[in-house]
Coordinates of C-alpha atoms in Angstrom, one line a residue:
Chain A
M1 CA 0.0 0.0 0.0
S2 CA 1.3 3.4 -1.0
Y3 CA 0.1 6.9 -0.2
T4 CA 0.7 10.3 -1.8
T5 CA 0.4 13.9 -0.6
R6 CA 1.3 17.2 -2.0
I7 CA 1.7 20.7 -0.7
D8 CA 1.9 23.9 -2.7
W9 CA 3.6 27.1 -1.4
K10 CA 1.2 30.1 -1.0
G11 CA 3.9 32.7 -0.1
G12 CA 5.3 33.4 3.3
M13 CA 5.4 30.1 5.2
A14 CA 1.9 29.0 4.1
F15 CA 1.0 26.0 2.0
D16 CA -2.1 24.4 0.6
G17 CA -2.1 20.7 0.8
E18 CA -4.0 17.8 -0.7
L19 CA -4.4 14.3 0.8
Q20 CA -6.6 11.6 -0.8
G21 CA -8.7 14.3 -2.5
H22 CA -9.1 16.3 0.7
P23 CA -7.6 19.8 1.0
F24 CA -5.7 21.1 4.1
K25 CA -3.7 24.1 5.0
I26 CA -0.5 24.5 7.0
D27 CA 1.6 27.4 8.2
A28 CA 4.6 28.0 10.3
A29 CA 4.3 29.1 13.9
E30 CA 3.9 32.9 14.2
N31 CA 7.4 33.2 15.7
H32 CA 8.8 31.5 12.6
G33 CA 7.0 33.8 10.1
G34 CA 3.6 32.1 10.0
K35 CA 0.3 33.8 10.0
N36 CA -2.0 31.1 11.4
Y37 CA -3.2 30.1 7.9
G38 CA -3.3 26.6 9.2
P39 CA -1.8 24.4 11.9
T40 CA 2.0 23.8 12.0
P41 CA 3.0 20.5 10.3
K42 CA 4.9 18.7 13.1
P43 CA 1.8 18.4 15.4
M44 CA -0.1 16.8 12.5
M45 CA 1.9 13.7 13.5
L46 CA 0.0 13.8 16.8
S47 CA -3.3 14.0 14.9
S48 CA -2.2 11.1 12.8
L49 CA -1.4 9.1 15.9
A50 CA -4.8 10.0 17.5
G51 CA -6.7 8.9 14.4
C52 CA -4.7 5.7 13.9
T53 CA -5.1 4.4 17.4
A54 CA -8.7 5.7 17.7
M55 CA -9.8 3.8 14.6
D56 CA -8.2 0.6 15.7
T57 CA -10.0 1.0 19.0
V58 CA -13.4 1.6 17.5
A59 CA -13.0 -1.4 15.2
L60 CA -11.9 -3.7 18.0
L61 CA -14.6 -2.6 20.4
D62 CA -17.2 -3.2 17.7
K63 CA -15.7 -6.8 17.4
F64 CA -15.8 -7.1 21.2
K65 CA -19.5 -6.0 21.3
V66 CA -18.7 -3.0 23.5
S67 CA -20.9 0.1 22.8
F68 CA -20.5 3.6 24.0
D69 CA -22.2 7.0 23.5
S70 CA -19.2 9.2 22.8
F71 CA -15.5 8.7 22.3
A72 CA -12.6 11.1 22.0
V73 CA -8.8 10.8 21.9
E74 CA -6.6 13.6 23.2
V75 CA -2.8 13.5 22.4
D76 CA -0.2 15.7 23.9
G77 CA 3.4 15.6 22.7
D78 CA 6.6 17.1 24.1
L79 CA 9.4 17.9 21.7
A80 CA 13.2 17.6 22.3
E81 CA 15.0 20.9 23.0
E82 CA 17.7 20.3 20.3
H83 CA 17.5 19.8 16.5
P84 CA 16.1 17.7 15.1
K85 CA 13.2 18.3 17.5
V86 CA 11.6 14.9 17.7
Y87 CA 8.8 13.9 20.1
T88 CA 10.3 12.5 23.3
N89 CA 7.1 12.0 25.4
I90 CA 3.6 11.5 24.2
R91 CA 0.4 11.1 26.3
V92 CA -2.7 9.6 24.7
K93 CA -6.0 9.9 26.6
F94 CA -8.9 7.7 25.5
I95 CA -12.2 9.3 26.8
F96 CA -15.4 7.3 26.6
S97 CA -18.9 8.1 27.8
G98 CA -21.7 5.6 28.0
K99 CA -23.6 3.3 30.3
N100 CA -21.9 0.6 32.4
L101 CA -18.6 1.2 30.8
E102 CA -16.8 0.0 34.0
D103 CA -18.2 -3.5 33.2
S104 CA -16.3 -3.3 29.9
R105 CA -13.1 -1.8 31.2
K106 CA -11.0 -5.0 30.5
K107 CA -12.2 -5.2 26.9
I108 CA -11.6 -1.5 26.4
E109 CA -8.1 -1.7 27.8
K110 CA -7.5 -4.8 25.6
A111 CA -8.6 -3.0 22.5
I112 CA -6.3 0.0 23.3
N113 CA -3.4 -2.3 24.1
L114 CA -3.8 -4.3 20.8
S115 CA -3.8 -1.0 18.9
Q116 CA -0.7 0.3 20.7
E117 CA 1.3 -2.9 20.6
R118 CA 0.2 -4.5 17.4
Y119 CA -1.8 -2.5 14.9
C120 CA -1.1 1.2 15.0
G121 CA 1.8 1.8 12.7
V122 CA 2.0 5.5 13.7
A123 CA 2.5 4.5 17.3
A124 CA 5.2 2.0 16.2
M125 CA 7.0 4.8 14.3
V126 CA 6.8 7.5 17.0
R127 CA 7.8 5.0 19.7
N128 CA 11.3 5.0 18.2
T129 CA 11.9 8.4 19.7
A130 CA 9.0 8.9 22.2
E131 CA 7.7 7.1 25.2
I132 CA 3.9 6.8 24.9
N133 CA 1.8 6.9 28.0
I134 CA -1.8 5.8 27.9
E135 CA -4.7 7.0 30.0
V136 CA -8.3 5.6 29.9
V137 CA -11.2 7.7 31.1
L138 CA -14.6 6.1 31.4
N139 CA -17.5 8.5 32.1
E140 CA -20.9 7.2 33.1
S141 CA -23.7 8.9 31.0
Chain B
M1 CA 7.6 22.9 23.4
S2 CA 4.4 20.8 23.7
Y3 CA 1.5 20.3 21.4
T4 CA -2.1 19.0 21.8
T5 CA -4.6 17.6 19.4
R6 CA -8.1 16.1 20.0
I7 CA -10.4 14.0 17.8
D8 CA -14.1 13.3 18.5
W9 CA -15.9 10.3 17.2
K10 CA -18.8 11.0 14.8
G11 CA -20.1 7.5 14.3
G12 CA -18.8 4.8 12.0
M13 CA -15.1 5.4 11.6
A14 CA -15.3 9.2 11.2
F15 CA -13.8 11.7 13.5
D16 CA -13.8 15.5 13.8
G17 CA -10.4 16.8 14.9
E18 CA -8.9 20.0 16.2
L19 CA -5.3 21.1 16.0
Q20 CA -4.1 24.6 17.1
G21 CA -7.6 26.0 16.7
H22 CA -8.0 24.5 13.2
P23 CA -10.6 21.8 12.5
F24 CA -9.9 18.7 10.4
K25 CA -11.8 15.5 9.5
I26 CA -10.5 12.0 9.3
D27 CA -12.1 8.7 8.3
A28 CA -11.0 5.1 7.7
A29 CA -10.5 3.8 4.2
E30 CA -13.7 2.6 2.6
N31 CA -12.6 -1.1 2.8
H32 CA -12.3 -0.6 6.6
G33 CA -15.7 1.0 7.1
G34 CA -14.9 4.6 6.2
K35 CA -17.1 6.8 4.0
N36 CA -14.5 9.3 2.8
Y37 CA -15.5 11.9 5.4
G38 CA -11.8 12.9 5.5
P39 CA -8.4 11.5 4.7
T40 CA -7.1 8.4 6.5
P41 CA -4.9 9.2 9.5
K42 CA -1.7 7.4 8.7
P43 CA -0.9 9.3 5.5
M44 CA -1.2 12.5 7.5
M45 CA 2.3 11.6 8.6
L46 CA 3.4 12.2 5.0
S47 CA 1.7 15.6 4.9
S48 CA 3.4 16.4 8.2
L49 CA 6.8 15.4 6.7
A50 CA 6.1 17.4 3.5
G51 CA 5.3 20.5 5.6
C52 CA 8.2 20.2 8.0
T53 CA 10.8 19.9 5.3
A54 CA 9.2 22.4 3.0
M55 CA 9.1 25.1 5.7
D56 CA 12.7 24.5 6.6
T57 CA 13.6 24.8 2.9
V58 CA 11.7 28.0 2.4
A59 CA 13.3 29.6 5.5
L60 CA 16.8 28.5 4.5
L61 CA 16.4 29.6 0.8
D62 CA 15.3 33.0 2.1
K63 CA 18.5 33.1 4.2
F64 CA 20.5 32.0 1.1
K65 CA 18.9 34.8 -1.0
V66 CA 17.4 32.2 -3.5
S67 CA 14.1 33.3 -4.9
F68 CA 11.6 31.2 -6.9
D69 CA 8.1 31.7 -8.4
S70 CA 6.5 28.5 -7.2
F71 CA 7.4 25.6 -4.9
A72 CA 5.7 22.3 -4.1
V73 CA 6.6 19.2 -2.2
E74 CA 5.2 15.8 -3.1
V75 CA 5.6 12.8 -0.8
D76 CA 4.9 9.2 -1.5
G77 CA 5.2 6.5 1.1
D78 CA 5.1 2.7 1.0
L79 CA 3.8 0.8 4.0
A80 CA 5.0 -2.5 5.3
E81 CA 2.9 -5.6 4.5
E82 CA 2.7 -6.8 8.1
H83 CA 1.3 -5.2 11.3
P84 CA 2.3 -2.7 12.6
K85 CA 2.3 -1.2 9.1
V86 CA 5.0 1.4 9.3
Y87 CA 6.4 3.3 6.3
T88 CA 9.4 1.5 4.8
N89 CA 10.2 3.7 1.8
I90 CA 9.4 7.4 1.3
R91 CA 10.1 9.6 -1.7
V92 CA 10.1 13.4 -1.3
K93 CA 10.1 15.5 -4.4
F94 CA 10.9 19.2 -4.2
I95 CA 9.6 21.0 -7.3
F96 CA 10.6 24.6 -7.9
S97 CA 9.7 26.9 -10.8
G98 CA 11.5 30.2 -11.4
K99 CA 14.2 32.0 -13.4
N100 CA 17.8 30.8 -13.5
L101 CA 17.2 28.2 -10.8
E102 CA 20.0 26.0 -12.2
D103 CA 22.4 28.7 -11.0
S104 CA 21.1 28.2 -7.5
R105 CA 21.0 24.4 -7.6
K106 CA 23.8 24.0 -5.0
K107 CA 22.1 26.3 -2.6
I108 CA 18.8 24.6 -3.1
E109 CA 20.3 21.2 -2.5
K110 CA 22.1 22.5 0.6
A111 CA 18.9 23.8 2.0
I112 CA 17.1 20.5 1.5
N113 CA 20.0 18.5 2.9
L114 CA 20.2 20.7 6.0
S115 CA 16.4 20.2 6.5
Q116 CA 16.7 16.4 6.0
E117 CA 19.8 15.9 8.1
R118 CA 19.5 18.5 10.8
Y119 CA 16.3 20.4 11.2
C120 CA 13.3 18.3 10.2
G121 CA 12.2 16.4 13.3
V122 CA 9.5 14.5 11.3
A123 CA 12.2 13.2 8.9
A124 CA 14.3 12.2 11.8
M125 CA 11.3 10.3 13.3
V126 CA 10.2 8.5 10.1
R127 CA 13.8 7.6 9.2
N128 CA 13.8 5.1 12.1
T129 CA 11.6 2.8 9.9
A130 CA 11.8 4.3 6.4
E131 CA 14.5 5.0 3.9
I132 CA 13.8 8.6 2.5
N133 CA 14.8 9.3 -1.0
I134 CA 15.0 12.9 -2.2
E135 CA 14.4 14.3 -5.7
V136 CA 14.9 17.9 -6.8
V137 CA 13.1 19.3 -9.8
L138 CA 13.9 22.7 -11.2
N139 CA 11.6 24.1 -13.8
E140 CA 12.6 27.2 -15.8
S141 CA 9.6 29.7 -15.9

């Protein structure tokens, strides 16, 4: 499987991008000449990680017959101080709301662990430089 | 420096995301239950790489007094066949148009090499699993 993306310079530090037919915008941080035309590119890796592990988790919980009302993933990442500034620590918080979720805690944790340890290629890639810490939040609704 | 992103499940495999105040959408591939609500998350790493190295290059070429009319970066990535499916080969094509760009080829290549070898944290992270090949295209305009 191969993927392609392209970005076109719009002047300054701004770029228009395209990925799988979907447009996106990126820009540098304002202290590096950006004008908030879009997010900065390096944190897109955290969005990529969030999506990768969230989709694994949804697919596995469907297989495990665990249902929930809402689900979000928050990812925070800390960069190294020195160039090249890679991520050194990443926190991934899985937040579920639903009924009787505590009864399904083991299955939820199993799904997340399978994603982190086996399926999520983005996690496997970033783990070469970053320690990833997982948190699971179950809210009764 | 730390960054945060969040994605919220919208049913199926679709998520609404937020990064630095900018919204984005992601979805699974259609053969994994997606409905093309947005791009798939793993290729966002390629967009992240494109942006990271493109912005370094623009900033360095400004410093080197090299001007151009247009600039684009195309990134292709091949995934491993087995889980976790990490990128194994990535091609990054830098495409410039402008006047007398051949006269600046050495400076352009220097900027790109500095990004790849020193500044671009995304390249440093993906290089743990993937070989990155660079191509430079200079079009006279």
